[in-house]
Coordinates of C-alpha atoms in Angstrom, one line a residue:
M5 CA -42.2 63.1 54.5
T6 CA -38.5 62.1 54.7
R7 CA -39.0 58.4 55.8
R8 CA -37.2 56.2 53.5
V9 CA -38.4 52.7 52.7
R10 CA -36.6 49.8 51.0
R11 CA -38.4 48.1 48.2
K12 CA -37.6 45.1 45.9
V13 CA -36.9 45.9 42.3
A14 CA -36.3 43.6 39.2
K15 CA -33.2 44.1 37.2
K16 CA -31.6 42.0 34.4
G17 CA -28.4 40.3 35.1
K18 CA -26.7 37.6 33.3
D19 CA -28.7 35.9 30.5
D20 CA -31.5 38.5 30.9
A21 CA -32.6 36.7 34.1
V22 CA -34.3 38.9 36.7
S23 CA -32.8 39.1 40.0
L24 CA -33.9 40.9 43.0
S25 CA -32.0 43.9 44.7
Y26 CA -33.1 46.8 46.7
L27 CA -33.4 50.4 46.0
E28 CA -33.9 53.3 48.3
I29 CA -36.7 55.7 47.2
E30 CA -38.5 58.5 48.9
V31 CA -42.1 57.9 50.0
E32 CA -43.2 60.7 47.7
D33 CA -42.0 58.7 44.7
L34 CA -44.7 56.2 45.1
G35 CA -47.3 58.7 44.6
L36 CA -48.7 58.8 48.0
E37 CA -51.1 61.4 48.9
R38 CA -51.2 63.2 52.4
N39 CA -54.1 60.9 53.4
G40 CA -52.1 57.8 52.8
D41 CA -53.9 56.6 49.6
V42 CA -51.7 55.1 46.8
D43 CA -52.2 56.0 43.1
W44 CA -51.5 52.5 41.7
T45 CA -51.1 53.8 38.2
S46 CA -48.2 55.9 39.2
L47 CA -46.1 53.0 40.5
P48 CA -42.7 52.6 38.9
D49 CA -42.8 49.7 36.2
D50 CA -40.3 47.6 38.0
T51 CA -42.4 47.7 41.1
V52 CA -45.5 46.7 39.1
I53 CA -43.4 43.8 37.5
Q54 CA -42.3 42.7 40.9
L55 CA -45.8 42.7 42.0
F56 CA -46.9 40.6 39.1
S57 CA -44.1 38.0 39.7
C58 CA -45.6 37.3 43.2
L59 CA -48.9 36.2 41.7
N60 CA -50.2 33.0 40.1
Y61 CA -50.8 33.1 36.4
R62 CA -54.6 33.6 36.9
D63 CA -54.1 36.6 39.0
R64 CA -51.6 38.0 36.7
A65 CA -54.1 37.8 33.9
S66 CA -56.7 39.4 35.9
L67 CA -54.3 42.3 36.9
S68 CA -53.1 42.7 33.2
S69 CA -56.8 43.3 32.3
T70 CA -57.3 46.5 34.5
C71 CA -55.6 48.9 32.1
K72 CA -53.4 49.2 29.1
T73 CA -50.2 50.0 30.9
W74 CA -50.4 47.0 33.0
R75 CA -51.4 44.8 30.1
V76 CA -48.0 45.8 28.7
L77 CA -46.2 45.1 31.9
G78 CA -47.9 41.8 32.3
A79 CA -46.6 40.6 29.1
S80 CA -43.0 41.4 30.0
Q81 CA -40.3 38.8 29.0
C82 CA -39.1 38.3 32.6
L83 CA -42.6 37.2 33.7
W84 CA -42.8 34.6 30.9
S85 CA -39.3 32.8 31.2
S86 CA -41.0 30.0 33.2
L87 CA -44.5 28.5 33.0
D88 CA -46.0 25.8 35.3
L89 CA -49.1 24.4 33.6
R90 CA -49.8 21.4 35.7
A91 CA -52.8 22.8 37.6
H92 CA -54.3 24.1 34.3
K93 CA -56.3 22.6 31.4
F94 CA -53.6 22.9 28.7
D95 CA -54.7 21.9 25.2
T96 CA -53.9 23.2 21.7
A97 CA -56.4 26.2 21.9
T98 CA -54.8 27.3 25.2
A99 CA -51.2 26.9 23.8
T100 CA -52.1 28.8 20.8
S101 CA -53.4 31.6 22.8
L102 CA -50.3 31.7 24.9
A103 CA -47.9 31.6 22.0
S104 CA -47.3 35.3 21.6
R105 CA -46.1 35.5 25.1
C106 CA -43.9 32.4 25.0
V107 CA -41.3 33.6 22.5
Y108 CA -38.7 33.7 25.2
L109 CA -40.0 30.9 27.5
Q110 CA -37.1 28.9 28.8
K111 CA -38.7 26.6 31.4
L112 CA -41.9 24.5 31.2
R113 CA -43.6 22.2 33.6
F114 CA -46.7 20.3 32.4
R115 CA -48.7 17.3 33.4
G116 CA -50.4 14.6 31.2
A117 CA -50.4 13.4 27.5
E118 CA -52.8 16.0 26.3
S119 CA -50.5 18.8 27.7
A120 CA -47.5 17.1 26.0
D121 CA -49.3 17.1 22.6
A122 CA -50.0 20.8 22.9
I123 CA -46.4 21.9 23.8
I124 CA -45.3 22.5 20.2
H125 CA -48.0 25.0 19.7
L126 CA -46.5 27.3 22.3
Q127 CA -43.8 28.0 19.5
A128 CA -41.2 28.3 22.5
K129 CA -38.2 27.5 20.4
N130 CA -35.9 28.8 23.1
L131 CA -37.0 26.2 25.7
R132 CA -34.2 25.0 27.7
E133 CA -36.1 22.9 30.5
I134 CA -39.1 20.5 30.1
S135 CA -40.5 18.7 33.1
G136 CA -43.5 16.5 32.9
D137 CA -45.5 14.1 35.3
Y138 CA -48.4 11.7 34.7
C139 CA -46.6 10.7 31.6
R140 CA -48.0 7.1 31.3
K141 CA -49.8 7.9 28.0
I142 CA -47.1 9.9 26.3
T143 CA -45.8 8.0 23.3
D144 CA -42.5 7.9 21.4
A145 CA -44.2 9.9 18.5
T146 CA -45.1 12.8 20.8
L147 CA -41.7 13.0 22.7
S148 CA -39.9 12.9 19.4
V149 CA -41.9 15.8 17.9
I150 CA -41.3 17.8 21.2
V151 CA -37.6 17.5 21.1
A152 CA -37.4 18.0 17.3
R153 CA -39.0 21.4 17.8
H154 CA -36.8 22.3 20.7
E155 CA -33.1 21.9 19.8
A156 CA -31.9 24.2 22.6
L157 CA -33.2 21.7 25.2
E158 CA -30.8 21.3 28.1
S159 CA -32.9 19.5 30.6
L160 CA -35.7 16.9 30.1
Q161 CA -37.4 15.2 33.1
L162 CA -40.4 12.9 32.9
G163 CA -41.7 11.2 36.0
P164 CA -41.8 10.1 38.8
D165 CA -44.8 8.1 37.4
F166 CA -43.9 5.6 34.9
C167 CA -43.4 6.4 31.2
E168 CA -44.7 3.0 30.1
R169 CA -45.1 3.9 26.3
I170 CA -41.8 5.4 25.8
T171 CA -38.9 3.3 24.4
G172 CA -35.4 3.5 23.5
D173 CA -36.4 4.9 20.2
A174 CA -37.5 8.1 21.8
I175 CA -34.1 8.3 23.7
K176 CA -32.4 8.0 20.3
A177 CA -34.5 10.9 19.0
I178 CA -33.6 12.9 22.1
A179 CA -30.0 12.4 21.4
L180 CA -30.2 13.3 17.9
C181 CA -32.3 16.4 18.3
C182 CA -30.8 17.9 21.3
P183 CA -27.0 18.2 21.1
K184 CA -27.0 20.7 24.0
L185 CA -28.6 18.4 26.5
K186 CA -27.0 18.3 30.0
K187 CA -29.8 16.7 32.2
L188 CA -32.0 13.6 31.3
R189 CA -34.1 12.0 33.9
L190 CA -36.7 9.5 32.7
S191 CA -38.9 7.0 34.9
G192 CA -40.2 3.6 34.3
I193 CA -38.9 2.9 30.8
K194 CA -39.2 -0.7 29.9
D195 CA -36.1 -1.1 28.0
V196 CA -33.1 1.5 27.7
Y197 CA -31.0 -0.6 25.2
A198 CA -27.3 -0.1 24.2
D199 CA -28.1 1.8 20.9
A200 CA -30.0 4.5 22.7
I201 CA -27.4 5.1 25.3
N202 CA -24.6 5.0 22.6
A203 CA -26.6 7.7 20.7
L204 CA -26.5 9.9 23.9
A205 CA -22.8 9.2 24.2
K206 CA -22.1 10.2 20.6
H207 CA -24.4 13.2 20.0
C208 CA -24.8 14.9 23.6
P209 CA -21.0 15.7 24.6
T210 CA -22.4 18.0 27.5
L211 CA -24.8 15.3 29.1
V212 CA -23.6 15.3 32.7
D213 CA -26.8 14.3 34.7
I214 CA -28.5 11.0 33.8
G215 CA -31.4 9.2 35.6
F216 CA -32.9 6.0 34.4
L217 CA -35.3 5.6 37.4
D218 CA -37.6 2.5 38.1
C219 CA -36.7 1.1 34.7
L220 CA -37.1 -2.7 34.0
N221 CA -33.8 -3.0 31.8
V222 CA -30.8 -0.8 31.3
D223 CA -27.7 -1.7 29.4
E224 CA -25.0 -1.3 31.9
A225 CA -22.2 -1.9 29.6
A226 CA -23.2 0.9 27.3
L227 CA -23.5 3.5 30.1
E228 CA -19.7 3.1 30.4
N229 CA -19.5 4.9 27.1
V230 CA -21.2 8.2 28.3
S231 CA -17.9 9.6 29.4
S232 CA -19.3 13.1 30.1
V233 CA -21.6 11.8 32.9
R234 CA -20.9 13.3 36.4
F235 CA -24.1 12.3 38.1
L236 CA -25.8 8.9 37.4
S237 CA -29.0 7.4 39.1
V238 CA -30.5 4.1 38.4
A239 CA -32.6 4.2 41.5
G240 CA -35.4 1.5 41.5
T241 CA -34.2 -0.1 38.3
S242 CA -34.4 -4.0 38.4
N243 CA -32.5 -6.6 36.6
M244 CA -29.2 -4.7 36.9
K245 CA -26.1 -6.9 36.7
W246 CA -24.1 -5.5 39.5
D247 CA -21.0 -7.5 38.8
V248 CA -20.8 -5.9 35.3
V249 CA -21.5 -2.4 36.9
S250 CA -18.8 -2.8 39.5
H251 CA -16.2 -3.7 36.8
L252 CA -17.1 -1.0 34.1
W253 CA -18.6 2.2 35.9
H254 CA -15.5 2.9 38.0
K255 CA -13.8 3.8 34.6
L256 CA -16.2 6.7 34.0
P257 CA -13.7 9.5 34.3
K258 CA -15.9 12.2 35.5
L259 CA -18.3 10.3 37.7
I260 CA -18.9 12.2 41.0
G261 CA -22.3 10.9 42.3
L262 CA -24.0 7.5 41.9
D263 CA -27.4 6.6 43.0
V264 CA -28.3 3.0 43.2
S265 CA -31.2 3.4 45.8
R266 CA -33.9 0.9 46.0
T267 CA -32.1 -1.7 44.0
D268 CA -30.7 -5.3 44.9
I269 CA -27.0 -4.1 45.0
G270 CA -24.9 -6.0 47.5
S271 CA -21.8 -5.1 49.5
A272 CA -19.3 -6.5 46.9
A273 CA -20.3 -4.1 44.1
I274 CA -20.5 -1.3 46.6
S275 CA -17.0 -2.0 47.9
R276 CA -15.5 -2.3 44.4
L277 CA -17.1 0.9 43.2
L278 CA -15.9 2.9 46.2
S279 CA -12.3 1.4 46.0
S280 CA -11.9 1.6 42.2
S281 CA -13.4 4.8 41.1
L282 CA -11.0 7.7 41.2
S283 CA -13.4 10.5 40.6
L284 CA -16.5 9.1 42.7
K285 CA -17.4 11.1 45.9
V286 CA -20.8 10.1 46.9
L287 CA -22.5 6.9 46.5
C288 CA -26.2 6.8 47.6
A289 CA -27.7 3.3 48.4
L290 CA -30.9 3.9 50.4
N291 CA -33.4 1.3 51.0
C292 CA -31.2 -1.5 49.3
P293 CA -32.6 -4.6 51.2
V294 CA -29.5 -6.9 50.2
L295 CA -27.0 -4.4 51.2
E296 CA -28.6 -3.7 54.6
E297 CA -28.5 -7.3 55.5
E298 CA -24.7 -7.4 55.0
T299 CA -23.9 -5.4 58.1
S300 CA -20.0 -5.5 57.5
I301 CA -20.6 -2.8 54.7
S302 CA -21.6 -0.2 57.3
T303 CA -18.1 0.6 58.2
T304 CA -16.8 0.8 54.8
K305 CA -15.0 4.0 53.8
T306 CA -12.4 4.2 51.0
N307 CA -10.4 7.3 50.2
G308 CA -12.9 9.7 51.8
K309 CA -15.7 8.6 49.7
L310 CA -19.3 9.0 51.0
L311 CA -21.8 6.1 51.3
L312 CA -25.2 7.1 52.2
A313 CA -27.4 4.2 53.4
L314 CA -30.2 3.6 55.9
F315 CA -27.7 2.5 58.4
S316 CA -25.5 5.6 58.0
D317 CA -25.9 8.9 59.8
I318 CA -26.7 10.9 56.6
F319 CA -26.3 14.4 58.1
R320 CA -22.9 13.5 59.7
E321 CA -21.7 11.7 56.5
L322 CA -22.6 14.8 54.5
S323 CA -20.5 17.1 56.8
S324 CA -17.3 15.4 55.5
L325 CA -17.9 17.1 52.1
F326 CA -17.3 20.3 53.8
A327 CA -13.9 21.7 54.8
E328 CA -15.3 23.0 57.9
T329 CA -16.2 19.9 60.0
S330 CA -16.9 21.5 63.3
N331 CA -20.7 21.2 62.8
K332 CA -20.6 17.4 62.2
G333 CA -24.0 15.9 62.7
R334 CA -25.9 19.1 62.0
N335 CA -28.1 19.6 59.2
M336 CA -25.7 20.2 56.5
F337 CA -28.3 21.1 53.8
L338 CA -29.4 24.2 55.9
D339 CA -25.9 25.1 56.5
W340 CA -24.9 24.8 53.0
R341 CA -27.9 26.9 51.8
C342 CA -27.0 29.7 54.3
S343 CA -23.3 29.7 53.4
K344 CA -21.7 31.7 50.8
N345 CA -19.8 28.7 49.5
K346 CA -18.4 29.3 45.9
D347 CA -17.3 25.8 45.3
K348 CA -19.0 24.9 42.1
N349 CA -18.4 21.1 42.6
L350 CA -19.8 21.2 46.1
N351 CA -22.9 23.1 44.9
E352 CA -23.5 20.7 42.2
I353 CA -23.3 17.6 44.5
M354 CA -25.6 19.1 47.1
T355 CA -28.1 20.2 44.4
W356 CA -28.1 16.7 42.9
L357 CA -28.4 15.1 46.5
E358 CA -31.4 17.2 47.2
W359 CA -33.1 15.9 44.1
I360 CA -32.3 12.2 44.3
L361 CA -33.0 12.0 48.1
S362 CA -36.5 13.6 47.7
H363 CA -37.2 11.1 45.0
T364 CA -36.1 8.1 46.9
L365 CA -37.6 9.2 50.3
L366 CA -41.0 9.7 48.4
R367 CA -40.7 6.3 46.7
T368 CA -40.0 4.6 50.0
A369 CA -42.8 6.3 51.8
E370 CA -45.1 5.2 49.1
S371 CA -44.1 1.5 49.4
N372 CA -43.9 1.8 53.2
P373 CA -41.6 -1.2 53.8
Q374 CA -41.4 -2.8 57.3
G375 CA -38.6 -2.1 59.6
L376 CA -38.1 1.6 58.7
D377 CA -39.5 3.1 61.9
N378 CA -36.3 3.9 63.5
F379 CA -35.0 5.6 60.4
W380 CA -38.0 7.7 59.8
L381 CA -38.0 8.9 63.5
K382 CA -34.3 9.5 63.7
Q383 CA -33.4 10.8 60.1
G384 CA -36.4 10.5 57.6
A385 CA -38.4 13.1 59.0
A386 CA -35.8 15.7 59.4
L387 CA -34.4 14.9 55.9
L388 CA -38.0 15.7 54.4
L389 CA -38.3 18.9 56.5
S390 CA -34.8 20.1 55.3
L391 CA -35.6 19.3 51.7
M392 CA -38.8 21.3 51.9
Q393 CA -36.6 24.4 52.3
S394 CA -34.6 23.6 49.0
S395 CA -34.4 26.3 46.3
Q396 CA -35.7 23.6 43.9
E397 CA -39.5 23.7 43.7
D398 CA -39.9 20.1 42.6
V399 CA -37.8 19.1 45.5
Q400 CA -39.9 21.1 47.9
E401 CA -43.0 19.5 46.4
R402 CA -41.9 15.9 46.7
A403 CA -40.6 16.5 50.4
A404 CA -44.1 17.8 51.2
T405 CA -45.7 14.8 49.5
G406 CA -43.3 12.5 51.4
L407 CA -44.4 14.0 54.6
A408 CA -48.1 13.5 53.8
T409 CA -47.3 9.9 52.8
F410 CA -44.8 8.5 55.4
V411 CA -47.1 9.2 58.3
V412 CA -50.0 7.2 56.8
I413 CA -50.5 3.6 58.1
D414 CA -54.0 2.9 56.8
D415 CA -55.6 5.0 54.0
E416 CA -59.0 3.4 54.4
N417 CA -59.3 4.2 58.2
A418 CA -57.5 7.5 58.1
S419 CA -54.7 6.0 60.6
I420 CA -51.3 7.7 60.9
D421 CA -48.4 6.9 62.9
R422 CA -48.3 9.0 66.0
G423 CA -44.6 8.9 66.4
R424 CA -43.8 10.0 63.0
A425 CA -46.4 12.8 63.0
E426 CA -45.1 14.2 66.2
A427 CA -41.5 14.0 64.9
V428 CA -42.6 16.4 62.2
M429 CA -44.2 18.8 64.8
R430 CA -41.3 18.5 67.1
D431 CA -38.8 19.5 64.3
G432 CA -40.8 22.6 63.3
G433 CA -42.6 21.0 60.5
I434 CA -45.9 22.7 61.1
R435 CA -44.6 26.1 60.5
L436 CA -42.5 25.1 57.5
L437 CA -45.6 23.4 55.9
L438 CA -47.7 26.6 56.5
N439 CA -45.2 28.8 55.0
L440 CA -45.1 26.6 52.0
A441 CA -48.9 26.7 51.8
K442 CA -48.8 30.4 51.6
S443 CA -46.6 30.2 48.5
W444 CA -48.1 31.5 45.2
H445 CA -47.0 28.3 43.5
E446 CA -50.2 26.2 43.4
G447 CA -48.3 22.9 43.2
L448 CA -46.7 23.7 46.7
Q449 CA -49.9 24.9 48.1
S450 CA -51.6 21.6 47.3
E451 CA -48.8 19.3 48.6
A452 CA -48.5 21.4 51.7
A453 CA -52.1 21.3 52.4
K454 CA -52.2 17.5 51.8
A455 CA -49.5 17.0 54.4
L456 CA -51.3 19.3 56.9
A457 CA -54.5 17.4 56.3
N458 CA -52.9 13.9 56.9
L459 CA -50.9 15.2 60.0
S460 CA -54.0 16.7 61.6
V461 CA -55.5 13.4 62.0
N462 CA -53.3 13.4 65.3
A463 CA -55.0 15.7 67.9
N464 CA -51.8 17.1 69.0
V465 CA -50.7 18.1 65.6
A466 CA -54.2 19.5 65.0
K467 CA -53.8 21.7 67.9
A468 CA -50.4 23.0 66.7
V469 CA -51.7 23.6 63.2
A470 CA -54.6 25.6 64.8
E471 CA -52.3 27.6 67.0
E472 CA -49.8 28.4 64.2
G473 CA -52.8 30.0 62.3
G474 CA -53.3 27.0 59.9
I475 CA -57.0 27.2 60.0
N476 CA -57.1 30.8 58.4
I477 CA -54.5 29.5 55.7
L478 CA -56.5 26.3 54.9
A479 CA -59.7 28.3 54.7
A480 CA -58.2 30.7 52.3
L481 CA -56.8 27.7 50.1
A482 CA -60.4 26.4 50.1
R483 CA -61.4 29.3 48.1
S484 CA -58.7 28.5 45.5
M485 CA -59.9 28.4 41.8
N486 CA -57.4 25.4 41.5
R487 CA -59.5 22.2 42.4
L488 CA -56.4 20.2 43.5
V489 CA -55.5 23.0 46.0
A490 CA -59.2 23.4 47.2
E491 CA -59.5 19.6 47.6
E492 CA -56.6 19.4 49.8
A493 CA -57.4 22.4 51.9
A494 CA -61.0 20.9 52.3
G495 CA -59.4 17.7 53.6
G496 CA -57.4 19.7 56.2
L497 CA -60.5 21.4 57.4
W498 CA -62.3 18.0 57.6
N499 CA -59.6 16.6 59.7
L500 CA -59.4 19.7 62.0
S501 CA -63.2 19.8 62.3
V502 CA -63.1 16.6 64.2
G503 CA -61.9 18.5 67.3
E504 CA -64.6 20.3 69.0
E505 CA -62.2 23.1 70.0
H506 CA -61.6 24.0 66.4
K507 CA -65.1 24.2 65.0
A508 CA -65.8 27.7 66.0
A509 CA -62.4 28.9 64.7
I510 CA -63.1 27.3 61.2
A511 CA -66.4 29.2 61.1
E512 CA -64.7 32.5 62.1
A513 CA -62.1 32.1 59.4
G514 CA -65.0 31.8 56.8
G515 CA -64.3 28.1 56.4
V516 CA -68.0 27.3 56.4
K517 CA -69.0 29.4 53.5
A518 CA -65.9 28.3 51.5
L519 CA -66.8 24.7 52.0
V520 CA -70.4 25.3 50.9
D521 CA -69.1 27.3 47.9
L522 CA -66.8 24.4 46.9
I523 CA -69.9 22.2 46.5
F524 CA -71.6 24.6 44.0
K525 CA -68.2 25.2 42.3
W526 CA -67.3 21.6 41.7
S527 CA -70.9 20.1 41.7
S528 CA -69.6 17.8 38.8
G529 CA -66.4 16.1 38.1
G530 CA -64.9 16.7 41.6
D531 CA -65.8 13.7 43.7
G532 CA -62.7 14.2 46.0
V533 CA -63.3 17.7 46.6
L534 CA -67.1 17.1 47.3
E535 CA -66.5 14.4 49.7
R536 CA -64.0 16.4 51.8
A537 CA -66.2 19.4 51.7
A538 CA -69.4 17.4 52.7
G539 CA -67.3 15.6 55.4
A540 CA -66.1 18.8 57.0
L541 CA -69.5 20.4 57.0
A542 CA -71.0 17.1 58.6
N543 CA -68.5 17.6 61.5
L544 CA -69.4 21.3 61.8
A545 CA -73.0 20.6 61.7
A546 CA -72.8 18.7 64.8
D547 CA -72.0 22.0 66.6
D548 CA -75.2 24.0 67.4
K549 CA -73.6 27.4 66.4
C550 CA -71.9 26.1 63.4
S551 CA -74.9 24.3 62.2
M552 CA -76.6 27.7 61.9
E553 CA -73.6 29.0 59.8
V554 CA -74.0 26.0 57.5
S555 CA -77.7 26.7 57.0
I556 CA -77.1 30.5 56.5
A557 CA -74.4 29.9 53.9
G558 CA -76.7 27.7 51.9
G559 CA -75.5 24.5 53.2
V560 CA -78.8 22.7 53.3
H561 CA -79.5 23.2 49.6
A562 CA -75.9 22.3 48.7
L563 CA -76.0 19.1 50.8
V564 CA -79.5 18.1 49.4
M565 CA -78.1 18.6 45.9
L566 CA -75.3 16.2 46.6
A567 CA -77.6 13.7 48.1
R568 CA -79.9 13.8 45.1
N569 CA -77.5 14.0 42.2
C570 CA -74.0 12.7 43.2
K571 CA -73.6 8.9 42.5
F572 CA -70.2 8.5 44.5
E573 CA -70.7 6.6 47.6
G574 CA -68.3 8.6 49.6
V575 CA -69.9 11.9 48.8
Q576 CA -73.5 10.3 49.5
E577 CA -72.4 9.1 52.9
Q578 CA -70.9 12.5 54.1
A579 CA -73.8 14.5 52.7
A580 CA -76.4 12.3 54.5
R581 CA -74.3 12.5 57.7
A582 CA -74.2 16.3 57.3
L583 CA -77.9 16.5 56.9
A584 CA -78.5 14.1 59.8
N585 CA -76.3 16.3 62.0
L586 CA -78.1 19.5 60.8
A587 CA -81.4 18.0 61.8
S588 CA -80.2 16.6 65.1
H589 CA -80.5 19.9 67.2
G590 CA -84.1 19.7 67.8
D591 CA -85.7 22.9 69.1
S592 CA -82.3 24.5 69.7
N593 CA -82.5 25.9 66.1
S594 CA -84.6 25.7 62.9
N595 CA -82.3 23.4 60.8
N596 CA -84.4 20.3 61.3
A597 CA -87.2 22.1 59.8
A598 CA -85.0 23.7 57.1
V599 CA -83.9 20.2 55.9
G600 CA -87.5 18.9 55.9
Q601 CA -88.6 21.9 53.8
E602 CA -85.8 21.8 51.1
A603 CA -87.2 20.4 47.8
G604 CA -86.3 16.9 47.4
A605 CA -84.6 16.4 50.5
L606 CA -86.8 13.7 52.2
E607 CA -87.1 11.9 48.8
A608 CA -83.3 11.8 48.4
L609 CA -82.7 10.5 51.9
V610 CA -85.3 7.8 51.5
Q611 CA -83.6 6.8 48.3
L612 CA -80.3 6.6 50.1
T613 CA -81.7 4.1 52.6
R614 CA -81.7 1.6 49.8
S615 CA -78.2 2.1 48.9
P616 CA -76.0 -1.1 48.7
H617 CA -73.3 0.7 50.7
E618 CA -73.7 0.2 54.5
G619 CA -72.1 3.7 55.3
V620 CA -74.6 5.5 53.2
R621 CA -77.5 3.5 54.6

């Protein structure tokens, strides 16, 4: 054979980071036999490592257990420079077992207070980035211990949920322990007092990115002392003295980007900041009600500075950052990512804008204020879709969650805004979400599946999801070992199964068996996934052929088990509905007899008729 193929290989570049390049090799080099079979044990090491890098942690562990050689390759330093533990139970025992592989760990994402307590047991002294969410129960003591053990830390982000038990004392500890800190973003701190901010100014000379988001009190005057800051966000922070801000912050010598979104800032402070600051280039003030009522500010432009607000054309405004302005009004985020721009300052600004816009758009979607329909239809949906294509994984996740959230009108009745849903579909959002759902990153899978599930309440979007191959993707995700991924995928199948035209396709994709298996897999401690799985099976059971699939897959036993044992009303209601639909086909199939013959079925159904919940009865 002489055919040449191009394959990706991993190679070390700066800072021992692994980058991708292409190497031409002969087909024979892969150990191919004449009959086309591959001897996997003869693959080059760099090819195996590249294969490992495309898998989630669970699959990497499984692959590593196949032979000694792959066990060694599976422990390669480049595969353990970054660790996302949010989807896994992470406690002291788990951390201790991982410690030997985390000597060179540089980036860590975690979820919850228990995970935070276990971080020090990883013994990853070279950690440079820590990002955590669900941080409401994390205390000053825990955070202080973490930063004391990781003096090389350059980035610390906690949020977007509120850090209710963290105070300024922990911020002082961060400043004292982490002199190399470059980025600090904290959400929901009650009081960021002057001593804490002054400690950052004194001990962190390279601190360029600060975010005090959704805080109750931040000392405005002290922030003037952090002369190194280039990007500053106080989005959602209340009790700000804007007169003090406008007279002091313009003196910050390096401030390039300022985010005051979701605050009560007015036009006077905005105008003074824009006119007085010599370094400021971008001021983001999205969803600021006081500002938006003062329409005169909408025409304000000072010395080429950029003001991003709900009343501005954001894509058009962003184009002014670029020397080439012929594409004014186009999606500048996409153009920037595709360009070979070497302007470091511009790249920093655009990267920061992606982060703060994704945060503000999600927060705005969650609060769902009145009067934003026009913004969402004309700009918001397009912005979220653009941010979904970011190279920053947390930006991608928030954008997908934003899409899942901004279309919902009424959670209880599963009502979504038709115009917003179809705006997502019109701008190519379905394909983007499906591509995200195929990522190996389980966080992206979960949020993309959630968005697809919510959007599929709309019949036109559901049809588009099915036509784009979404049913096969969701059925595959429903088999995930990650409960959050499986739950959102089951929700997607539930909404898609409302349409008669999709039922057969779900069955053909193996969706019925996947849903039944979910009930057995998460029979305890998974009310959300159980309700969604039972709801989808109930819809499928209304179809004669699909009802037989449900029965063959063991669905009768699974549903009866839920009716007998689960105490959650939503699960009870969907299980009862599924059993009713299975038994409704009369003589067309044997499912009515199968339900009656299942041990405990009739007793469970009789018991449910006495439920205080009307839907269950």
